[in-house]
mmCIF file of C-alpha atoms in Angstrom:
data_model
loop_
_atom_site.group_PDB
_atom_site.id
_atom_site.type_symbol
_atom_site.label_atom_id
_atom_site.label_comp_id
_atom_site.label_asym_id
_atom_site.label_seq_id
_atom_site.Cartn_x
_atom_site.Cartn_y
_atom_site.Cartn_z
ATOM 1 C CA UNK A 1 4.009 -38.875 -9.760
ATOM 2 C CA UNK A 2 3.910 -40.770 -6.421
ATOM 3 C CA UNK A 3 7.191 -42.501 -7.262
ATOM 4 C CA UNK A 4 8.891 -39.098 -7.445
ATOM 5 C CA UNK A 5 6.798 -37.345 -4.774
ATOM 6 C CA UNK A 6 9.797 -36.587 -2.576
ATOM 7 C CA UNK A 7 11.787 -35.034 -5.397
ATOM 8 C CA UNK A 8 8.749 -33.050 -6.574
ATOM 9 C CA UNK A 9 8.358 -31.530 -3.113
ATOM 10 C CA UNK A 10 12.089 -30.769 -2.963
ATOM 11 C CA UNK A 11 11.798 -29.109 -6.393
ATOM 12 C CA UNK A 12 9.268 -26.544 -5.210
ATOM 13 C CA UNK A 13 10.830 -23.103 -5.466
ATOM 14 C CA UNK A 14 10.629 -21.037 -8.673
ATOM 15 C CA UNK A 15 6.865 -21.560 -8.891
ATOM 16 C CA UNK A 16 6.472 -20.552 -5.259
ATOM 17 C CA UNK A 17 8.342 -17.317 -5.983
ATOM 18 C CA UNK A 18 5.859 -16.544 -8.769
ATOM 19 C CA UNK A 19 2.908 -17.385 -6.530
ATOM 20 C CA UNK A 20 4.213 -15.301 -3.624
ATOM 21 C CA UNK A 21 4.740 -12.504 -6.140
ATOM 22 C CA UNK A 22 1.146 -12.303 -7.375
ATOM 23 C CA UNK A 23 -0.477 -12.610 -3.931
ATOM 24 C CA UNK A 24 0.168 -9.058 -2.771
ATOM 25 C CA UNK A 25 -1.858 -6.248 -1.177
ATOM 26 C CA UNK A 26 -3.588 -5.615 -4.520
ATOM 27 C CA UNK A 27 -4.668 -9.245 -4.851
ATOM 28 C CA UNK A 28 -5.803 -9.470 -1.220
ATOM 29 C CA UNK A 29 -7.828 -6.253 -1.542
ATOM 30 C CA UNK A 30 -9.292 -7.223 -4.937
ATOM 31 C CA UNK A 31 -10.331 -10.684 -3.705
ATOM 32 C CA UNK A 32 -11.901 -9.119 -0.591
ATOM 33 C CA UNK A 33 -13.797 -6.572 -2.685
ATOM 34 C CA UNK A 34 -14.891 -9.261 -5.150
ATOM 35 C CA UNK A 35 -16.310 -11.443 -2.375
ATOM 36 C CA UNK A 36 -17.911 -8.586 -0.470
ATOM 37 C CA UNK A 37 -19.437 -7.100 -3.608
ATOM 38 C CA UNK A 38 -20.580 -10.177 -5.528
ATOM 39 C CA UNK A 39 -20.472 -13.131 -3.139
ATOM 40 C CA UNK A 40 -19.218 -16.408 -4.616
ATOM 41 C CA UNK A 41 -20.315 -15.550 -8.159
ATOM 42 C CA UNK A 42 -16.858 -14.417 -9.401
ATOM 43 C CA UNK A 43 -14.917 -17.443 -8.186
ATOM 44 C CA UNK A 44 -14.781 -18.680 -11.777
ATOM 45 C CA UNK A 45 -12.539 -15.689 -12.614
ATOM 46 C CA UNK A 46 -10.060 -16.864 -9.964
ATOM 47 C CA UNK A 47 -10.176 -20.398 -11.420
ATOM 48 C CA UNK A 48 -9.569 -19.035 -14.926
ATOM 49 C CA UNK A 49 -6.705 -16.811 -13.762
ATOM 50 C CA UNK A 50 -4.928 -19.799 -12.202
ATOM 51 C CA UNK A 51 -5.355 -21.915 -15.353
ATOM 52 C CA UNK A 52 -4.095 -19.012 -17.482
ATOM 53 C CA UNK A 53 -1.080 -18.462 -15.232
ATOM 54 C CA UNK A 54 -0.166 -22.157 -15.218
ATOM 55 C CA UNK A 55 -0.442 -22.346 -19.022
ATOM 56 C CA UNK A 56 1.700 -19.248 -19.646
ATOM 57 C CA UNK A 57 4.295 -20.004 -16.954
ATOM 58 C CA UNK A 58 4.632 -23.607 -18.205
ATOM 59 C CA UNK A 59 5.521 -22.217 -21.625
ATOM 60 C CA UNK A 60 8.159 -20.045 -19.924
ATOM 61 C CA UNK A 61 9.853 -22.926 -18.098
ATOM 62 C CA UNK A 62 9.760 -25.111 -21.215
ATOM 63 C CA UNK A 63 11.315 -22.337 -23.293
ATOM 64 C CA UNK A 64 13.978 -21.591 -20.688
ATOM 65 C CA UNK A 65 15.024 -25.195 -20.034
ATOM 66 C CA UNK A 66 14.996 -26.298 -23.684
ATOM 67 C CA UNK A 67 16.898 -23.286 -25.062
ATOM 68 C CA UNK A 68 18.939 -22.496 -21.909
ATOM 69 C CA UNK A 69 18.003 -18.873 -22.514
ATOM 70 C CA UNK A 70 15.864 -16.397 -20.624
ATOM 71 C CA UNK A 71 12.690 -14.921 -22.080
ATOM 72 C CA UNK A 72 14.466 -11.665 -22.968
ATOM 73 C CA UNK A 73 17.103 -13.446 -25.057
ATOM 74 C CA UNK A 74 14.412 -15.513 -26.807
ATOM 75 C CA UNK A 75 12.465 -12.353 -27.671
ATOM 76 C CA UNK A 76 15.604 -10.752 -29.120
ATOM 77 C CA UNK A 77 16.349 -13.877 -31.199
ATOM 78 C CA UNK A 78 12.826 -13.728 -32.640
ATOM 79 C CA UNK A 79 13.495 -10.451 -34.461
ATOM 80 C CA UNK A 80 15.899 -10.300 -37.394
ATOM 81 C CA UNK A 81 15.104 -6.640 -38.000
ATOM 82 C CA UNK A 82 17.298 -4.525 -35.714
ATOM 83 C CA UNK A 83 14.821 -1.663 -35.489
ATOM 84 C CA UNK A 84 11.956 -3.996 -34.584
ATOM 85 C CA UNK A 85 14.145 -5.713 -31.999
ATOM 86 C CA UNK A 86 15.202 -2.384 -30.521
ATOM 87 C CA UNK A 87 11.615 -1.144 -30.258
ATOM 88 C CA UNK A 88 10.187 -4.261 -28.603
ATOM 89 C CA UNK A 89 13.133 -4.716 -26.207
ATOM 90 C CA UNK A 90 13.199 -1.138 -24.985
ATOM 91 C CA UNK A 91 9.437 -0.750 -24.861
ATOM 92 C CA UNK A 92 9.164 -3.878 -22.710
ATOM 93 C CA UNK A 93 12.074 -2.798 -20.554
ATOM 94 C CA UNK A 94 10.684 0.706 -19.964
ATOM 95 C CA UNK A 95 7.104 -0.490 -19.394
ATOM 96 C CA UNK A 96 8.041 -3.101 -16.795
ATOM 97 C CA UNK A 97 10.554 -0.836 -15.032
ATOM 98 C CA UNK A 98 8.130 2.097 -14.786
ATOM 99 C CA UNK A 99 5.419 -0.268 -13.579
ATOM 100 C CA UNK A 100 7.624 -1.760 -10.845
ATOM 101 C CA UNK A 101 8.867 1.694 -9.790
ATOM 102 C CA UNK A 102 5.325 3.091 -9.728
ATOM 103 C CA UNK A 103 3.847 0.211 -7.740
ATOM 104 C CA UNK A 104 6.656 -0.300 -5.203
ATOM 105 C CA UNK A 105 5.399 2.485 -2.921
ATOM 106 C CA UNK A 106 1.946 0.906 -2.822
ATOM 107 C CA UNK A 107 3.516 -2.508 -2.192
ATOM 108 C CA UNK A 108 5.430 -1.184 0.812
ATOM 109 C CA UNK A 109 2.411 0.718 2.151
ATOM 110 C CA UNK A 110 0.306 -2.418 1.678
ATOM 111 C CA UNK A 111 2.904 -4.481 3.540
ATOM 112 C CA UNK A 112 2.904 -1.987 6.393
ATOM 113 C CA UNK A 113 -0.901 -2.107 6.858
ATOM 114 C CA UNK A 114 -0.831 -5.261 8.973
ATOM 115 C CA UNK A 115 2.126 -4.143 11.098
ATOM 116 C CA UNK A 116 0.722 -0.611 11.456
ATOM 117 C CA UNK A 117 -2.604 -1.976 12.666
ATOM 118 C CA UNK A 118 -0.939 -4.117 15.332
ATOM 119 C CA UNK A 119 1.737 -1.623 16.428
ATOM 120 C CA UNK A 120 -0.477 1.453 16.148
ATOM 121 C CA UNK A 121 2.187 3.255 14.126
ATOM 122 C CA UNK A 122 1.746 5.392 10.968
ATOM 123 C CA UNK A 123 2.104 3.453 7.743
ATOM 124 C CA UNK A 124 4.680 5.881 6.357
ATOM 125 C CA UNK A 125 6.911 5.069 9.344
ATOM 126 C CA UNK A 126 6.636 1.311 9.022
ATOM 127 C CA UNK A 127 6.841 1.089 5.199
ATOM 128 C CA UNK A 128 10.403 2.528 4.851
ATOM 129 C CA UNK A 129 11.680 0.135 7.537
ATOM 130 C CA UNK A 130 10.242 -2.790 5.575
ATOM 131 C CA UNK A 131 11.854 -1.300 2.457
ATOM 132 C CA UNK A 132 15.270 -1.297 4.149
ATOM 133 C CA UNK A 133 14.819 -4.967 5.114
ATOM 134 C CA UNK A 134 14.019 -5.824 1.493
ATOM 135 C CA UNK A 135 17.013 -3.747 0.363
ATOM 136 C CA UNK A 136 19.286 -5.883 2.571
ATOM 137 C CA UNK A 137 17.723 -9.055 1.152
ATOM 138 C CA UNK A 138 18.531 -7.803 -2.357
ATOM 139 C CA UNK A 139 22.101 -6.783 -1.514
ATOM 140 C CA UNK A 140 23.227 -9.750 0.547
ATOM 141 C CA UNK A 141 20.813 -12.533 -0.326
ATOM 142 C CA UNK A 142 21.011 -15.045 -3.148
ATOM 143 C CA UNK A 143 18.487 -17.140 -5.059
ATOM 144 C CA UNK A 144 18.287 -19.861 -2.402
ATOM 145 C CA UNK A 145 17.654 -17.306 0.338
ATOM 146 C CA UNK A 146 14.975 -15.556 -1.739
ATOM 147 C CA UNK A 147 13.341 -18.902 -2.423
ATOM 148 C CA UNK A 148 13.249 -19.766 1.299
ATOM 149 C CA UNK A 149 11.793 -16.361 2.212
ATOM 150 C CA UNK A 150 9.028 -16.718 -0.380
ATOM 151 C CA UNK A 151 8.293 -20.307 0.713
ATOM 152 C CA UNK A 152 7.911 -19.194 4.335
ATOM 153 C CA UNK A 153 5.590 -16.345 3.306
ATOM 154 C CA UNK A 154 3.519 -18.763 1.238
ATOM 155 C CA UNK A 155 3.160 -21.129 4.196
ATOM 156 C CA UNK A 156 2.063 -18.241 6.439
ATOM 157 C CA UNK A 157 -0.490 -16.983 3.911
ATOM 158 C CA UNK A 158 -1.816 -20.474 3.273
ATOM 159 C CA UNK A 159 -2.117 -21.304 6.971
ATOM 160 C CA UNK A 160 -3.966 -18.082 7.746
ATOM 161 C CA UNK A 161 -6.297 -17.561 4.799
ATOM 162 C CA UNK A 162 -7.163 -21.209 4.097
ATOM 163 C CA UNK A 163 -7.748 -21.923 7.816
ATOM 164 C CA UNK A 164 -9.942 -18.826 8.021
ATOM 165 C CA UNK A 165 -12.043 -20.087 5.103
ATOM 166 C CA UNK A 166 -12.473 -23.505 6.722
ATOM 167 C CA UNK A 167 -13.442 -22.307 10.216
ATOM 168 C CA UNK A 168 -16.188 -19.983 8.967
ATOM 169 C CA UNK A 169 -17.988 -22.899 7.220
ATOM 170 C CA UNK A 170 -18.954 -21.268 3.908
ATOM 171 C CA UNK A 171 -21.720 -22.483 1.580
ATOM 172 C CA UNK A 172 -20.062 -25.343 -0.325
ATOM 173 C CA UNK A 173 -22.724 -25.503 -3.053
ATOM 174 C CA UNK A 174 -22.482 -21.741 -3.543
ATOM 175 C CA UNK A 175 -18.703 -22.073 -3.914
ATOM 176 C CA UNK A 176 -19.003 -24.854 -6.513
ATOM 177 C CA UNK A 177 -21.597 -22.883 -8.474
ATOM 178 C CA UNK A 178 -19.469 -19.722 -8.428
ATOM 179 C CA UNK A 179 -16.306 -21.590 -9.417
ATOM 180 C CA UNK A 180 -17.677 -23.576 -12.354
ATOM 181 C CA UNK A 181 -20.658 -21.603 -13.702
ATOM 182 C CA UNK A 182 -19.343 -18.289 -15.091
ATOM 183 C CA UNK A 183 -21.581 -15.281 -14.564
ATOM 184 C CA UNK A 184 -20.942 -11.551 -14.804
ATOM 185 C CA UNK A 185 -23.334 -9.741 -12.426
ATOM 186 C CA UNK A 186 -24.228 -6.120 -13.165
ATOM 187 C CA UNK A 187 -21.318 -3.824 -12.400
ATOM 188 C CA UNK A 188 -18.785 -6.631 -12.017
ATOM 189 C CA UNK A 189 -16.785 -6.447 -15.281
ATOM 190 C CA UNK A 190 -13.994 -4.280 -13.853
ATOM 191 C CA UNK A 191 -13.769 -6.563 -10.820
ATOM 192 C CA UNK A 192 -13.495 -9.608 -13.107
ATOM 193 C CA UNK A 193 -10.651 -7.936 -15.003
ATOM 194 C CA UNK A 194 -8.949 -6.988 -11.731
ATOM 195 C CA UNK A 195 -9.265 -10.530 -10.334
ATOM 196 C CA UNK A 196 -7.508 -11.958 -13.383
ATOM 197 C CA UNK A 197 -5.111 -9.041 -13.853
ATOM 198 C CA UNK A 198 -3.678 -9.327 -10.332
ATOM 199 C CA UNK A 199 -2.664 -12.941 -11.059
ATOM 200 C CA UNK A 200 -1.313 -12.812 -14.637
ATOM 201 C CA UNK A 201 1.629 -10.421 -14.194
ATOM 202 C CA UNK A 202 4.044 -9.607 -17.082
ATOM 203 C CA UNK A 203 7.247 -9.348 -15.040
ATOM 204 C CA UNK A 204 6.625 -12.779 -13.508
ATOM 205 C CA UNK A 205 7.439 -14.270 -16.925
ATOM 206 C CA UNK A 206 10.960 -12.839 -16.655
ATOM 207 C CA UNK A 207 11.387 -13.761 -12.971
ATOM 208 C CA UNK A 208 10.385 -17.351 -13.753
ATOM 209 C CA UNK A 209 12.699 -17.681 -16.756
ATOM 210 C CA UNK A 210 15.594 -16.537 -14.542
ATOM 211 C CA UNK A 211 14.634 -18.635 -11.509
ATOM 212 C CA UNK A 212 14.362 -21.966 -13.350
ATOM 213 C CA UNK A 213 18.001 -21.621 -14.448
ATOM 214 C CA UNK A 214 19.003 -21.168 -10.822
ATOM 215 C CA UNK A 215 17.115 -24.296 -9.685
ATOM 216 C CA UNK A 216 16.808 -26.843 -12.532
ATOM 217 C CA UNK A 217 19.501 -28.550 -14.584
ATOM 218 C CA UNK A 218 18.272 -28.386 -18.149
ATOM 219 C CA UNK A 219 15.428 -30.071 -19.996
ATOM 220 C CA UNK A 220 15.966 -33.403 -18.211
ATOM 221 C CA UNK A 221 14.314 -31.804 -15.152
ATOM 222 C CA UNK A 222 11.410 -30.285 -17.092
ATOM 223 C CA UNK A 223 8.963 -32.714 -15.449
ATOM 224 C CA UNK A 224 9.872 -31.450 -11.987
ATOM 225 C CA UNK A 225 9.793 -27.817 -13.102
ATOM 226 C CA UNK A 226 6.283 -28.418 -14.423
ATOM 227 C CA UNK A 227 5.112 -29.934 -11.142
ATOM 228 C CA UNK A 228 6.659 -27.017 -9.281
ATOM 229 C CA UNK A 229 4.645 -24.623 -11.450
ATOM 230 C CA UNK A 230 1.363 -26.539 -11.267
ATOM 231 C CA UNK A 231 1.475 -27.174 -7.508
ATOM 232 C CA UNK A 232 2.733 -23.709 -6.544
ATOM 233 C CA UNK A 233 0.303 -21.707 -8.650
ATOM 234 C CA UNK A 234 -2.621 -23.951 -7.673
ATOM 235 C CA UNK A 235 -1.807 -23.349 -4.003
ATOM 236 C CA UNK A 236 -1.754 -19.615 -4.778
ATOM 237 C CA UNK A 237 -5.141 -19.937 -6.420
ATOM 238 C CA UNK A 238 -6.583 -21.704 -3.374
ATOM 239 C CA UNK A 239 -5.242 -18.919 -1.121
ATOM 240 C CA UNK A 240 -6.735 -16.233 -3.388
ATOM 241 C CA UNK A 241 -10.056 -18.070 -3.562
ATOM 242 C CA UNK A 242 -10.030 -18.498 0.236
ATOM 243 C CA UNK A 243 -9.823 -14.725 0.684
ATOM 244 C CA UNK A 244 -12.723 -14.141 -1.730
ATOM 245 C CA UNK A 245 -14.797 -16.905 -0.097
ATOM 246 C CA UNK A 246 -14.129 -15.527 3.389
ATOM 247 C CA UNK A 247 -15.212 -12.047 2.325
ATOM 248 C CA UNK A 248 -18.310 -13.418 0.556
ATOM 249 C CA UNK A 249 -19.270 -15.343 3.693
ATOM 250 C CA UNK A 250 -18.496 -12.696 6.309
ATOM 251 C CA UNK A 251 -18.906 -9.229 4.830
ATOM 252 C CA UNK A 252 -21.009 -9.504 1.660
ATOM 253 C CA UNK A 253 -22.692 -6.203 0.889
ATOM 254 C CA UNK A 254 -20.209 -4.047 2.800
ATOM 255 C CA UNK A 255 -17.962 -1.355 1.317
ATOM 256 C CA UNK A 256 -14.406 -2.681 1.498
ATOM 257 C CA UNK A 257 -11.145 -0.779 1.821
ATOM 258 C CA UNK A 258 -8.980 -3.438 3.488
ATOM 259 C CA UNK A 259 -8.912 -7.135 4.342
ATOM 260 C CA UNK A 260 -8.606 -6.037 7.999
ATOM 261 C CA UNK A 261 -12.402 -5.709 7.881
ATOM 262 C CA UNK A 262 -12.579 -9.508 8.028
ATOM 263 C CA UNK A 263 -11.272 -9.367 11.599
ATOM 264 C CA UNK A 264 -14.569 -8.127 13.099
ATOM 265 C CA UNK A 265 -16.806 -10.967 11.828
ATOM 266 C CA UNK A 266 -14.059 -13.480 12.736
ATOM 267 C CA UNK A 267 -13.953 -12.476 16.407
ATOM 268 C CA UNK A 268 -16.760 -14.886 17.452
ATOM 269 C CA UNK A 269 -14.596 -17.704 16.035
ATOM 270 C CA UNK A 270 -11.028 -16.528 16.752
ATOM 271 C CA UNK A 271 -11.666 -14.109 19.616
ATOM 272 C CA UNK A 272 -9.070 -11.417 20.255
ATOM 273 C CA UNK A 273 -6.657 -13.218 17.922
ATOM 274 C CA UNK A 274 -8.781 -12.309 14.849
ATOM 275 C CA UNK A 275 -7.110 -8.956 14.030
ATOM 276 C CA UNK A 276 -3.666 -10.439 14.702
ATOM 277 C CA UNK A 277 -4.298 -13.384 12.375
ATOM 278 C CA UNK A 278 -5.590 -11.212 9.523
ATOM 279 C CA UNK A 279 -2.848 -8.604 10.001
ATOM 280 C CA UNK A 280 -0.091 -11.232 9.857
ATOM 281 C CA UNK A 281 -1.614 -12.662 6.672
ATOM 282 C CA UNK A 282 -1.765 -9.206 5.107
ATOM 283 C CA UNK A 283 1.840 -8.515 6.130
ATOM 284 C CA UNK A 284 3.033 -11.772 4.531
ATOM 285 C CA UNK A 285 1.142 -11.023 1.309
ATOM 286 C CA UNK A 286 2.500 -7.494 1.160
ATOM 287 C CA UNK A 287 6.097 -8.486 1.876
ATOM 288 C CA UNK A 288 6.123 -11.124 -0.868
ATOM 289 C CA UNK A 289 4.794 -8.633 -3.416
ATOM 290 C CA UNK A 290 7.169 -5.882 -2.271
ATOM 291 C CA UNK A 291 10.125 -8.226 -2.777
ATOM 292 C CA UNK A 292 8.788 -9.210 -6.205
ATOM 293 C CA UNK A 293 8.579 -5.663 -7.644
ATOM 294 C CA UNK A 294 12.333 -4.912 -7.615
ATOM 295 C CA UNK A 295 13.055 -8.559 -8.452
ATOM 296 C CA UNK A 296 10.776 -8.280 -11.491
ATOM 297 C CA UNK A 297 12.465 -5.104 -12.734
ATOM 298 C CA UNK A 298 15.938 -6.579 -12.247
ATOM 299 C CA UNK A 299 15.044 -9.900 -13.925
ATOM 300 C CA UNK A 300 13.385 -8.168 -16.892
ATOM 301 C CA UNK A 301 16.230 -5.727 -17.549
ATOM 302 C CA UNK A 302 18.894 -8.434 -17.081
ATOM 303 C CA UNK A 303 17.152 -10.801 -19.482
ATOM 304 C CA UNK A 304 16.400 -8.205 -22.183
ATOM 305 C CA UNK A 305 19.920 -6.740 -22.096
ATOM 306 C CA UNK A 306 21.620 -10.129 -21.885
ATOM 307 C CA UNK A 307 23.360 -9.552 -18.544
ATOM 308 C CA UNK A 308 25.008 -12.701 -17.235
ATOM 309 C CA UNK A 309 25.298 -13.880 -13.655
ATOM 310 C CA UNK A 310 21.621 -14.142 -12.777
ATOM 311 C CA UNK A 311 20.567 -12.864 -9.371
ATOM 312 C CA UNK A 312 24.197 -12.560 -8.229
ATOM 313 C CA UNK A 313 25.084 -10.107 -11.010
ATOM 314 C CA UNK A 314 26.161 -6.663 -9.758
ATOM 315 C CA UNK A 315 24.011 -5.048 -12.456
ATOM 316 C CA UNK A 316 21.008 -7.121 -11.343
ATOM 317 C CA UNK A 317 21.523 -6.027 -7.741
ATOM 318 C CA UNK A 318 21.928 -2.395 -8.822
ATOM 319 C CA UNK A 319 18.495 -2.380 -10.492
ATOM 320 C CA UNK A 320 16.987 -4.074 -7.428
ATOM 321 C CA UNK A 321 18.511 -1.430 -5.150
ATOM 322 C CA UNK A 322 17.355 1.517 -7.296
ATOM 323 C CA UNK A 323 13.738 0.290 -7.399
ATOM 324 C CA UNK A 324 13.527 -0.400 -3.672
ATOM 325 C CA UNK A 325 15.124 2.962 -2.811
ATOM 326 C CA UNK A 326 12.409 4.647 -4.899
ATOM 327 C CA UNK A 327 9.869 2.726 -2.812
ATOM 328 C CA UNK A 328 11.515 3.666 0.507
ATOM 329 C CA UNK A 329 11.514 7.377 -0.336
ATOM 330 C CA UNK A 330 8.019 7.531 -1.849
ATOM 331 C CA UNK A 331 6.411 5.440 0.912
ATOM 332 C CA UNK A 332 8.020 7.635 3.596
ATOM 333 C CA UNK A 333 6.621 10.732 1.894
ATOM 334 C CA UNK A 334 3.246 9.098 1.251
ATOM 335 C CA UNK A 335 3.855 9.880 -2.432
ATOM 336 C CA UNK A 336 1.749 7.754 -4.767
ATOM 337 C CA UNK A 337 0.671 10.041 -7.619
ATOM 338 C CA UNK A 338 -2.419 8.857 -9.458
ATOM 339 C CA UNK A 339 -1.161 10.031 -12.856
ATOM 340 C CA UNK A 340 2.051 7.977 -12.616
ATOM 341 C CA UNK A 341 0.080 4.907 -11.546
ATOM 342 C CA UNK A 342 -2.303 5.349 -14.486
ATOM 343 C CA UNK A 343 0.648 5.579 -16.886
ATOM 344 C CA UNK A 344 2.102 2.406 -15.361
ATOM 345 C CA UNK A 345 -1.274 0.667 -15.676
ATOM 346 C CA UNK A 346 -1.560 1.741 -19.317
ATOM 347 C CA UNK A 347 1.959 0.501 -20.128
ATOM 348 C CA UNK A 348 1.334 -2.824 -18.417
ATOM 349 C CA UNK A 349 -1.997 -3.092 -20.206
ATOM 350 C CA UNK A 350 -0.111 -2.763 -23.498
ATOM 351 C CA UNK A 351 2.791 -5.054 -22.569
ATOM 352 C CA UNK A 352 0.745 -8.046 -21.350
ATOM 353 C CA UNK A 353 -0.805 -8.948 -24.732
ATOM 354 C CA UNK A 354 2.483 -8.253 -26.549
ATOM 355 C CA UNK A 355 4.506 -10.543 -24.273
ATOM 356 C CA UNK A 356 1.785 -13.238 -24.228
ATOM 357 C CA UNK A 357 1.659 -13.289 -28.050
ATOM 358 C CA UNK A 358 5.470 -13.363 -28.334
ATOM 359 C CA UNK A 359 5.661 -16.294 -25.886
ATOM 360 C CA UNK A 360 3.042 -18.141 -27.957
ATOM 361 C CA UNK A 361 4.979 -17.524 -31.191
ATOM 362 C CA UNK A 362 8.343 -18.539 -29.702
ATOM 363 C CA UNK A 363 7.015 -21.741 -28.103
ATOM 364 C CA UNK A 364 5.715 -22.865 -31.527
ATOM 365 C CA UNK A 365 9.055 -22.431 -33.349
ATOM 366 C CA UNK A 366 10.014 -25.983 -34.353
ATOM 367 C CA UNK A 367 13.625 -25.063 -35.141
ATOM 368 C CA UNK A 368 14.025 -23.643 -31.620
ATOM 369 C CA UNK A 369 11.924 -25.970 -29.460
ATOM 370 C CA UNK A 370 12.264 -29.235 -31.382
ATOM 371 C CA UNK A 371 9.990 -31.923 -29.930
ATOM 372 C CA UNK A 372 9.004 -29.557 -27.113
ATOM 373 C CA UNK A 373 6.848 -27.282 -29.274
ATOM 374 C CA UNK A 374 3.209 -26.914 -28.311
ATOM 375 C CA UNK A 375 0.927 -29.806 -29.140
ATOM 376 C CA UNK A 376 -2.436 -29.165 -30.802
ATOM 377 C CA UNK A 377 -4.250 -29.204 -27.458
ATOM 378 C CA UNK A 378 -1.698 -26.894 -25.861
ATOM 379 C CA UNK A 379 -2.134 -24.510 -28.791
ATOM 380 C CA UNK A 380 -5.916 -24.544 -28.415
ATOM 381 C CA UNK A 381 -5.781 -23.942 -24.656
ATOM 382 C CA UNK A 382 -2.836 -21.546 -24.908
ATOM 383 C CA UNK A 383 -4.466 -19.654 -27.770
ATOM 384 C CA UNK A 384 -7.651 -19.095 -25.747
ATOM 385 C CA UNK A 385 -5.588 -17.926 -22.771
ATOM 386 C CA UNK A 386 -3.519 -15.545 -24.911
ATOM 387 C CA UNK A 387 -6.644 -14.094 -26.554
ATOM 388 C CA UNK A 388 -8.322 -13.589 -23.181
ATOM 389 C CA UNK A 389 -5.359 -11.936 -21.451
ATOM 390 C CA UNK A 390 -4.816 -9.797 -24.551
ATOM 391 C CA UNK A 391 -8.401 -8.577 -24.321
ATOM 392 C CA UNK A 392 -7.937 -7.866 -20.610
ATOM 393 C CA UNK A 393 -4.697 -6.014 -21.262
ATOM 394 C CA UNK A 394 -6.254 -3.847 -23.967
ATOM 395 C CA UNK A 395 -9.309 -3.156 -21.768
ATOM 396 C CA UNK A 396 -6.984 -2.169 -18.904
ATOM 397 C CA UNK A 397 -5.020 0.096 -21.248
ATOM 398 C CA UNK A 398 -8.189 1.858 -22.480
ATOM 399 C CA UNK A 399 -9.502 2.220 -18.912
ATOM 400 C CA UNK A 400 -6.205 3.749 -17.747
ATOM 401 C CA UNK A 401 -6.060 6.182 -20.669
ATOM 402 C CA UNK A 402 -9.690 7.227 -20.093
ATOM 403 C CA UNK A 403 -9.015 7.787 -16.382
ATOM 404 C CA UNK A 404 -5.837 9.721 -17.210
ATOM 405 C CA UNK A 405 -7.665 12.060 -19.604
ATOM 406 C CA UNK A 406 -10.651 12.580 -17.288
ATOM 407 C CA UNK A 407 -8.302 13.110 -14.276
#
């Protein structure tokens, strides 16, 4: 590893895009609520979510670099029956697209929270402006530009949230106990599911399978793609854990609606800079997630329909533009209907176990993967991860349907 350290660092990119994607307003809020509500006791769920994400995303890069195909093409090749292929392709396509379209308004509103707090402007004024900036990134940017933007946002988030965790001097033994001794305190099961669910995201599988083709030159660079994935997602896990730890240390027992609440307890340490620091971190997290939603929809549709040209394809850019325009309009109107969000949650709850199982089946096809099929240990670890995320997906689906009916 040390011999190739320079090249490994230069290879960081696709994994950072995935990490920047899952650390959004939802993750920041969920981590804050988890720490405030249950202290350090749910840190193990963050650790598990990072292991699960690394395992699943490693399968994606291995599949993509060995076969030179995206995940969508590999899923299509798996089905010989045309009807079965049609059902799984279009169900996945519709589920991911509706999910991205439903969540984009919340992503933009979440991004605007930090800026709105600092500028004292309404969120539905700031959010559309951010949406237009992202629209321009989608229209005129390319993969390298997107990668640089996400890397910068990751650095900002890491600098702010990890530094915050260090300066408040949390209980180290409490952190170690929470991270490595799993417990589920009363009333915490939905929080556990949310902590894991905000990290293992279905459309990130498609973004990653597209991004590795843009960055790496075939299976000969698999080692560097793996290090990119491991390092990037681990850094994302540390950032997520830092938010939970900070909340557990500073505001345990309080009702939480936003990470901005961390600013008050931080003022004795950071002074008047506390709200600025937290707001900038929230803005960076929101912007990365808001960029990822239209990127996820475009990557998923492109891969499933076999569109060529990657992120420079006109069709890819068209999907990106449509999704972000939906977000600009809905965020300006403050339109975030609960029923649509519940439908999106239900669809994503269904699609996560389906995609995870399909990835596991594909990666074990000897005639496709050759010597790069899963080893016994990878199958044991991967199988446990797939079973767990499948359970979480089904639980999320049932919870969304129940909420939909009762609402």
